[in-house]
Structures are given as C-alpha cells and as structure tokens.
C-alpha cells in the first residue's frame, strides 16, 4: 500500500493540473446531480415496527380520519386579555385558509370546540339537577302514597270496630284504587329515571374525565386549533409546512400573535452558520501557527472544503430516493471538515519536514504520500468501518447517517492522497517559511526528528503511576453523570426561544398545561365487538379507569372502530412530552388492562409524538450495547494487526471506553442536568438526544484510533529499530505530539463550532464530539497511554509466537518505503544544526 501511494503521490505531483481539474469536474458533476435529483429533507425521526407505529397503523386502518399526522396553530392576545369576537372571526378565517392547503384533512375551530365542551358540561349538570329534582319528587310522591295507605288502613280499622265497614267499603275501595293508580304512575316514572340515570352518569363521567382538556384557555386569552393531515407526519412535505407557515405569518390579526407548533414550524438546520465558520477560523489559525505560512494554512482548508462540497452534493443527490433526516448532511459536513483538514495536515507536515531535510520536491511529495498518506488511509478506513457498522443496528435513519458520514470520510481520504500532492507540487517550496527556504538555499538542512536523542529520556515510574491514577480517576468523575442519562427526542421546548415552535410550546404549557404539548393516543382493544347502544357505556367504563392512572390529566373519547371492537381516547398527561413522568405513564398504560362493562379485559396501545420518542429511545438503548461490543472488538482486532501486540490494543481500547464514558458524562451534565447550561446556550435541559450515544461511539472510536495510530506507531517504529521500550515511548510521543495536538485542536474547533447551532439536534452532537476528542486526544492518548506503556515496558510489545507467524505485516507508517527511498541530504560538510 505504501509503495502504491508513493506512486500515486508522484503521479499527482507530475500531473497536478489534471488532478485539480478532475476534482473540479467532479464537483460540477455532483452539483448537477444535486440540482436534478435532490429531494426535501425530513425533520421527523421514525422507526418501523414499534408499538407506536403499530397503533398508528391501527388508527389509520380501523378509525376513519384518525390515522394522519397532526400539528397545532396556537394564538394568544398580545396584552393577555380575552380574545374578542372580531379576533375570533379573524382566526376562524385563518383556520379555514389552512384547511384548504394540500394534505390538510381538517382544522378544528377551537372556539366551537370549547363551546361544545362547555355546553356538554352544562347539559350534564342540568341533567343531573333534573334527575335529582325528579328523584326528590318521586320520594315525595311515594311518601304521600305511603301516608295515604296508612291513613286508609286506620279508617278501615276504625270502621270495623264501629260496625260501619259495610257502609264505607265502596268509598274505601275507591280511595285504595286511587293510591294504586298513583303508585303505578310513580313506578313508571321511577323506571324511566332508572333507565336514564346510567346514561346520564356515563355522560357525567366522560365530561369529568375531559374537564382538563381545553381548546381555549380559562382566561380566554389563548386558543389552540388542531391541524390534522391526511398523511403521516413524516410524509407531510416541506412545501405544505412552508405554505401553512406563510398563511400564519400573514394572518395580520390585530392584537393577536399566531404560531405554528413544532410539527409544522420545524425547519431544516443550516449546514454552515456563524458558529461553524468561527470553528473553521480557529482551525485556520492553528494551521498557520503549525505550518508558519498563510499558503500552508490555506491548503488543508481548501481541500477539506472542496471535499465537503463533493461529498455533501453527492449524498444529497439521493435524497429524492431515500428519506434523509435533516441532521444527516450536517453530520457529513462535520466529519468531512474535521478529518479533511487533519488528513491533509498530516501529509503536508511530513512533506515540509522532508523538504527541510533536503529532499527533492516530487520525491518528498511521493514519500509523504506513501508514509503519512498510508497512515491516513488506514486511519480513515477505520473511521469508515465504524460508521458503516451503524447499519448493523437495524435502525434505518442511523445507518443512513453512518453511510453519509463514511462517504464524507472516504472523499476526505481521496482528497488527501490525490489533491493534496497535486496542490503541493503546484505550490512548490513556498509551503516552507521564507527563513526555511533561505537556509535551504544556503545549503543548510534540518536534523531528522526520527533519530533518538537525549530528549527521549523516559519518564520516571512514579510519575507514570501518578499520571495514570489521576487521569483514570478524573475521567471516572467526569463520567459519573452518565449514570443518570435519559434518552429522548427534541420537542418544542428545546427550540430557539425566538422560534415559532418554541413560542407555540411555551404558550400551550403556560395556558393549557405541560401535557397539552404531547397528548397520547390510546387504543383499547375490547374482548369483542359491542352494540352501538353500548359504546358510550364502554367509553365511560374504560375512560374512568384510564383517568385513575397516575399522571393522567384528562381523557377525551375519540370514537370507536368501524366494527366497534376497539375504542380510541386522547389522554393528556400532567407532565411535558420529554418528562420522566410521561415516559413512565406510557409504560404504565401499555401494561394496564382495564375492565370492560361485561367483565372482560381490554388491552391498551399507545401512540403520539411523546410515545414515538420513547419507542425510538428504547430501541436505540437496546442496540447501543451491541454496537459498543462490535466497535470495541473491531478496535482490538485492528490494533493487534497494526501494532503486533496484545497489551497495546487492550490499553488503547480501555482508554477509548474511558474517554467515551467521560464524554457521555459531560453531555448528560450539560444537556440533561443543566450544568453550565447558560454557557452553552441550553435554555431547556432535558433528555439526551436518543441517537447521540451511538453516533458518538462510532465517530469517536474512529478518531481515537487515528490518534493512537499516529502516536503509537512512532513508538513501535523506534522499538523495532532497537530503542529500549521506555525510550521508544518517549520518542514516539515527542515525534508525534505536535502534529496530533494541532490536528486535535482543529477537530475540536470544527466540532465546537456546531455547539452554537440554533438546532437542538446539532448542538449536543457538536459538543459531544468536541468534548470526546478533547478527552481522548489530550488525556488518554497523550497522558494515559504513554504512562501505561511506560509501566508495561518490554511486555507492551509481547505477542504469542503462533500469532506473530500468521499476522500479516502491516507497515502503516511506511518504514519499508523510507528504507527503499531514503531522503537525499545535502553534502556531508554542510553543518546540520538547525531544528524544525
């Protein structure tokens, strides 16, 4: 591989204009395919065959008009006063306009709905009062009849004693008949009351259960119109959402603010914003300090940006065929920029060092490509494998994110080993500082850093133990918050405070309760179909039991299935969609079996946005351990192959696990617990983004192996050339420390730029990757690994003989290439006393 890359480097240097032109042509081609075939990005994350999707499919299949997606339009007066009749009319016109938009099945009138709710409650109250009055009259009538019968019995007894019974018998019999007739009337009235009372009680039960549900706030200052689509939420196109947003924005109702909910207003995050640009600027400064010239600093940036453009346009060209989650291309940009700059830097830095040692230009380019370029290919392939392994999770959108990220890394590798040599040939010796060029012109060359010197004196064993102990303890402390990690998806509360989605969420939470932002759809499957007359009784019976479940604020019947074998309810939780209480409520409802009127048991299914987020988080939590085992196992195999050692891969893998857990701890502390939340712009701490742990695991694994490779391969090379093990550790650290430090700072700055994105999905990903690289590069790779290898000494490179015989010799750093193509130095009489 090293020899092949050497030849590619020299060929690219000789044919630099062809290489540059080919990449520009490829950029133009991907731009054409993007314009021709790209589709809209989705802001919704869904998984097939989850409890939520199964319930949603049942609603669509068995309940007419209940299977589509939903959103809301929230209105509030600017001064907090009640909505006037004129304002209500303006809102009603707006709702009618929204109802005419394609894919919109219906828009509810919140004022009519609230009137119906209020009048229903009034009718129930009136009915109950009438029932009570009727029962009182029945009791009074019964008392009169009973008194009449008692008086009649007394009269008969008196007449019998007086001997006048025969004379008054007819009169007494007539009176008794009147009492019997009165009793018959009372009995009929009582039977009628007994027949109507259960229905009234059922209506009263349903009314009480739904008393916590409102579409107009209690003070009349806010209203919520539910927008129902005739397709699922993830199938609602961006054009439809944009049209609704435009109608809402142009409503122009005096004294009323109108906002679409997050389901409608959610926007695709921008790929490059001010924070991302600031990250690139920091990277440019680091490159300038490292390379010493503006031209040298510009080259890695230009190649990385070109690579990002090619990879992003190529990937998005397929968005018309495959559903892309909006965060997917942003992740590709993150990775493409970070590794693109780093990979180019590694090759340029090696080339500069060789030029300063007196190498001929094209020979130096070829050697840099065959040595550092070989390491870049190996490290990049490791990242690609880790990202592609996301496909084994069985989670579609996650596999696609991994694939797009892998494409970005692949393009970065190809750019580094073809375009970088071509541009270096074009630049020539101007890649060096002016002073360095002047010294070379004077015949002075620089010392070869590969030589063992007094600077490679090993650290003391005491220091090694101290560094190792303190470093591990510090990482474990930082990792501690990860034990409290909860996973979830962003809701309206995590959107930027000035966004429509956040304002709609905030109004609903304040005026209607936290649970109004994430109502649950509950389907109760009955033991069998019920008659049409028994539907209300079943709704009341099941609904009453649902209302008794902890954390339920309101229960509103939606309807019955076409065959009346299932009932649907809207359940409003007391907590917010992302709260622990709502997650617990979903689990409680799914395990609950309410009793039906007939004494059977109903089974419950739960759907809704809150339920969907819980299902996705649960699924990803299940696959994370499997993926972690896969990545750790892959790490061990690759490192055993590269370093021909058992203990070096073990220490590298344990270090990766420590830095990963510490990164999870930092993410949890800031984005869930709220530690330093203001500093990072987290105004609503909540659950950690559900797919962040698994994405971070894959990316950080690949990057950790990059740094392990560039640092420890130098140690391995020095040891193979006869240096004592502990001296080799210090030599490899000294040789690779500067370039790895620069590369890590660049990567951290690029990732950190995304922390200040307005998007709640991008922000934690940027932080997690930046913090993870910070810990892995500066704590694990530069402190813990050298300390551990110092303590291991010669045993660090132990490998069983049988394994040594069967393992191929992977020359990652191109040592064989260096021996067959030595750098040609200046004449022997020229002093070599200048250090790079």
Short mmCIF file of N, CA, C and O in Angstrom, two decimals, residues 247-287:
data_model
loop_
_atom_site.label_atom_id
_atom_site.label_comp_id
_atom_site.label_asym_id
_atom_site.label_seq_id
_atom_site.Cartn_x
_atom_site.Cartn_y
_atom_site.Cartn_z
N UNK A 247 -49.16 31.34 5.67
CA UNK A 247 -50.51 31.79 5.99
C UNK A 247 -50.58 32.33 7.42
O UNK A 247 -51.21 33.37 7.67
N UNK A 248 -49.91 31.63 8.33
CA UNK A 248 -49.92 32.08 9.73
C UNK A 248 -49.19 33.41 9.87
O UNK A 248 -49.65 34.33 10.55
N UNK A 249 -48.06 33.53 9.18
CA UNK A 249 -47.27 34.76 9.26
C UNK A 249 -48.01 35.95 8.68
O UNK A 249 -47.85 37.10 9.15
N UNK A 250 -48.84 35.71 7.67
CA UNK A 250 -49.56 36.80 7.00
C UNK A 250 -50.96 37.01 7.57
O UNK A 250 -51.76 37.75 6.98
N UNK A 251 -51.29 36.37 8.69
CA UNK A 251 -52.65 36.45 9.23
C UNK A 251 -53.03 37.91 9.53
O UNK A 251 -54.15 38.35 9.24
N UNK A 252 -52.13 38.65 10.14
CA UNK A 252 -52.35 40.07 10.38
C UNK A 252 -53.56 40.38 11.24
O UNK A 252 -54.33 41.30 10.94
N UNK A 253 -53.76 39.64 12.33
CA UNK A 253 -54.89 39.88 13.24
C UNK A 253 -54.41 40.81 14.35
O UNK A 253 -53.50 40.46 15.12
N UNK A 254 -55.00 41.98 14.44
CA UNK A 254 -54.57 42.98 15.41
C UNK A 254 -54.66 42.43 16.83
O UNK A 254 -55.70 41.89 17.24
N UNK A 255 -53.56 42.61 17.56
CA UNK A 255 -53.56 42.24 18.97
C UNK A 255 -53.42 40.75 19.23
O UNK A 255 -53.57 40.31 20.37
N UNK A 256 -53.12 39.96 18.19
CA UNK A 256 -53.02 38.51 18.35
C UNK A 256 -51.72 38.01 17.71
O UNK A 256 -51.42 38.35 16.57
N UNK A 257 -50.97 37.22 18.46
CA UNK A 257 -49.80 36.52 17.93
C UNK A 257 -50.20 35.09 17.61
O UNK A 257 -50.83 34.42 18.45
N UNK A 258 -49.83 34.63 16.42
CA UNK A 258 -50.19 33.28 15.99
C UNK A 258 -48.92 32.52 15.65
O UNK A 258 -48.05 33.03 14.94
N UNK A 259 -48.80 31.29 16.16
CA UNK A 259 -47.59 30.50 15.95
C UNK A 259 -47.95 29.06 15.59
O UNK A 259 -48.80 28.45 16.25
N UNK A 260 -47.31 28.50 14.56
CA UNK A 260 -47.48 27.07 14.29
C UNK A 260 -46.63 26.25 15.26
O UNK A 260 -45.57 26.70 15.71
N UNK A 261 -47.10 25.06 15.61
CA UNK A 261 -46.36 24.22 16.53
C UNK A 261 -45.12 23.65 15.86
O UNK A 261 -44.92 23.78 14.64
N UNK A 262 -44.27 22.99 16.64
CA UNK A 262 -43.02 22.45 16.13
C UNK A 262 -43.25 21.46 14.99
O UNK A 262 -42.45 21.38 14.06
N UNK A 263 -44.35 20.71 15.03
CA UNK A 263 -44.61 19.72 13.98
C UNK A 263 -44.78 20.38 12.62
O UNK A 263 -44.56 19.75 11.59
N UNK A 264 -45.17 21.65 12.63
CA UNK A 264 -45.36 22.39 11.38
C UNK A 264 -44.19 23.32 11.12
O UNK A 264 -43.69 23.43 10.00
N UNK A 265 -43.71 23.97 12.18
CA UNK A 265 -42.70 25.03 12.01
C UNK A 265 -41.27 24.51 12.03
O UNK A 265 -40.35 25.27 11.78
N UNK A 266 -41.08 23.24 12.33
CA UNK A 266 -39.73 22.71 12.43
C UNK A 266 -39.00 22.89 11.11
O UNK A 266 -39.47 22.48 10.06
N UNK A 267 -37.81 23.48 11.15
CA UNK A 267 -37.07 23.80 9.93
C UNK A 267 -35.82 22.96 9.82
O UNK A 267 -35.31 22.44 10.81
N UNK A 268 -35.32 22.84 8.61
CA UNK A 268 -34.08 22.10 8.37
C UNK A 268 -32.91 22.95 8.86
O UNK A 268 -32.80 24.13 8.52
N UNK A 269 -31.99 22.38 9.67
CA UNK A 269 -30.87 23.18 10.18
C UNK A 269 -29.93 23.61 9.07
O UNK A 269 -29.74 22.90 8.09
N UNK A 270 -29.35 24.79 9.24
CA UNK A 270 -28.39 25.27 8.26
C UNK A 270 -27.09 24.48 8.39
O UNK A 270 -26.69 24.09 9.48
N UNK A 271 -26.44 24.25 7.26
CA UNK A 271 -25.22 23.44 7.27
C UNK A 271 -24.04 24.26 7.78
O UNK A 271 -23.21 23.76 8.53
N UNK A 272 -23.96 25.52 7.41
CA UNK A 272 -22.86 26.37 7.89
C UNK A 272 -23.43 27.67 8.44
O UNK A 272 -24.05 28.43 7.70
N UNK A 273 -23.24 27.90 9.74
CA UNK A 273 -23.69 29.12 10.36
C UNK A 273 -22.50 29.86 10.96
O UNK A 273 -21.34 29.48 10.77
N UNK A 274 -22.75 30.93 11.73
CA UNK A 274 -21.65 31.70 12.33
C UNK A 274 -20.73 30.86 13.21
O UNK A 274 -19.51 31.03 13.18
N UNK A 275 -21.32 29.95 14.01
CA UNK A 275 -20.50 29.11 14.88
C UNK A 275 -19.59 28.19 14.10
O UNK A 275 -18.41 28.03 14.44
N UNK A 276 -20.13 27.60 13.05
CA UNK A 276 -19.33 26.70 12.22
C UNK A 276 -18.20 27.46 11.54
O UNK A 276 -17.07 26.98 11.44
N UNK A 277 -18.51 28.67 11.06
CA UNK A 277 -17.48 29.48 10.40
C UNK A 277 -16.39 29.88 11.41
O UNK A 277 -15.20 29.87 11.09
N UNK A 278 -16.80 30.18 12.65
CA UNK A 278 -15.82 30.51 13.69
C UNK A 278 -14.90 29.31 13.95
O UNK A 278 -13.69 29.48 14.16
N UNK A 279 -15.47 28.11 13.92
CA UNK A 279 -14.65 26.91 14.10
C UNK A 279 -13.62 26.76 13.01
O UNK A 279 -12.46 26.39 13.27
N UNK A 280 -14.01 27.05 11.77
CA UNK A 280 -13.07 26.98 10.65
C UNK A 280 -11.98 28.04 10.80
O UNK A 280 -10.81 27.80 10.49
N UNK A 281 -12.36 29.22 11.29
CA UNK A 281 -11.37 30.29 11.50
C UNK A 281 -10.34 29.86 12.54
O UNK A 281 -9.12 30.07 12.36
N UNK A 282 -10.80 29.25 13.64
CA UNK A 282 -9.86 28.75 14.65
C UNK A 282 -8.94 27.70 14.04
O UNK A 282 -7.72 27.69 14.30
N UNK A 283 -9.51 26.82 13.21
CA UNK A 283 -8.69 25.81 12.54
C UNK A 283 -7.63 26.47 11.67
O UNK A 283 -6.47 26.02 11.62
N UNK A 284 -8.00 27.55 10.98
CA UNK A 284 -7.04 28.26 10.13
C UNK A 284 -5.91 28.86 10.95
O UNK A 284 -4.73 28.82 10.55
N UNK A 285 -6.24 29.39 12.12
CA UNK A 285 -5.20 29.97 12.99
C UNK A 285 -4.23 28.88 13.45
O UNK A 285 -3.00 29.07 13.45
N UNK A 286 -4.78 27.73 13.85
CA UNK A 286 -3.93 26.62 14.29
C UNK A 286 -3.02 26.17 13.15
O UNK A 286 -1.82 25.91 13.34
N UNK A 287 -3.57 26.09 11.95
CA UNK A 287 -2.77 25.69 10.80
C UNK A 287 -1.65 26.68 10.52
O UNK A 287 -0.51 26.29 10.19
#
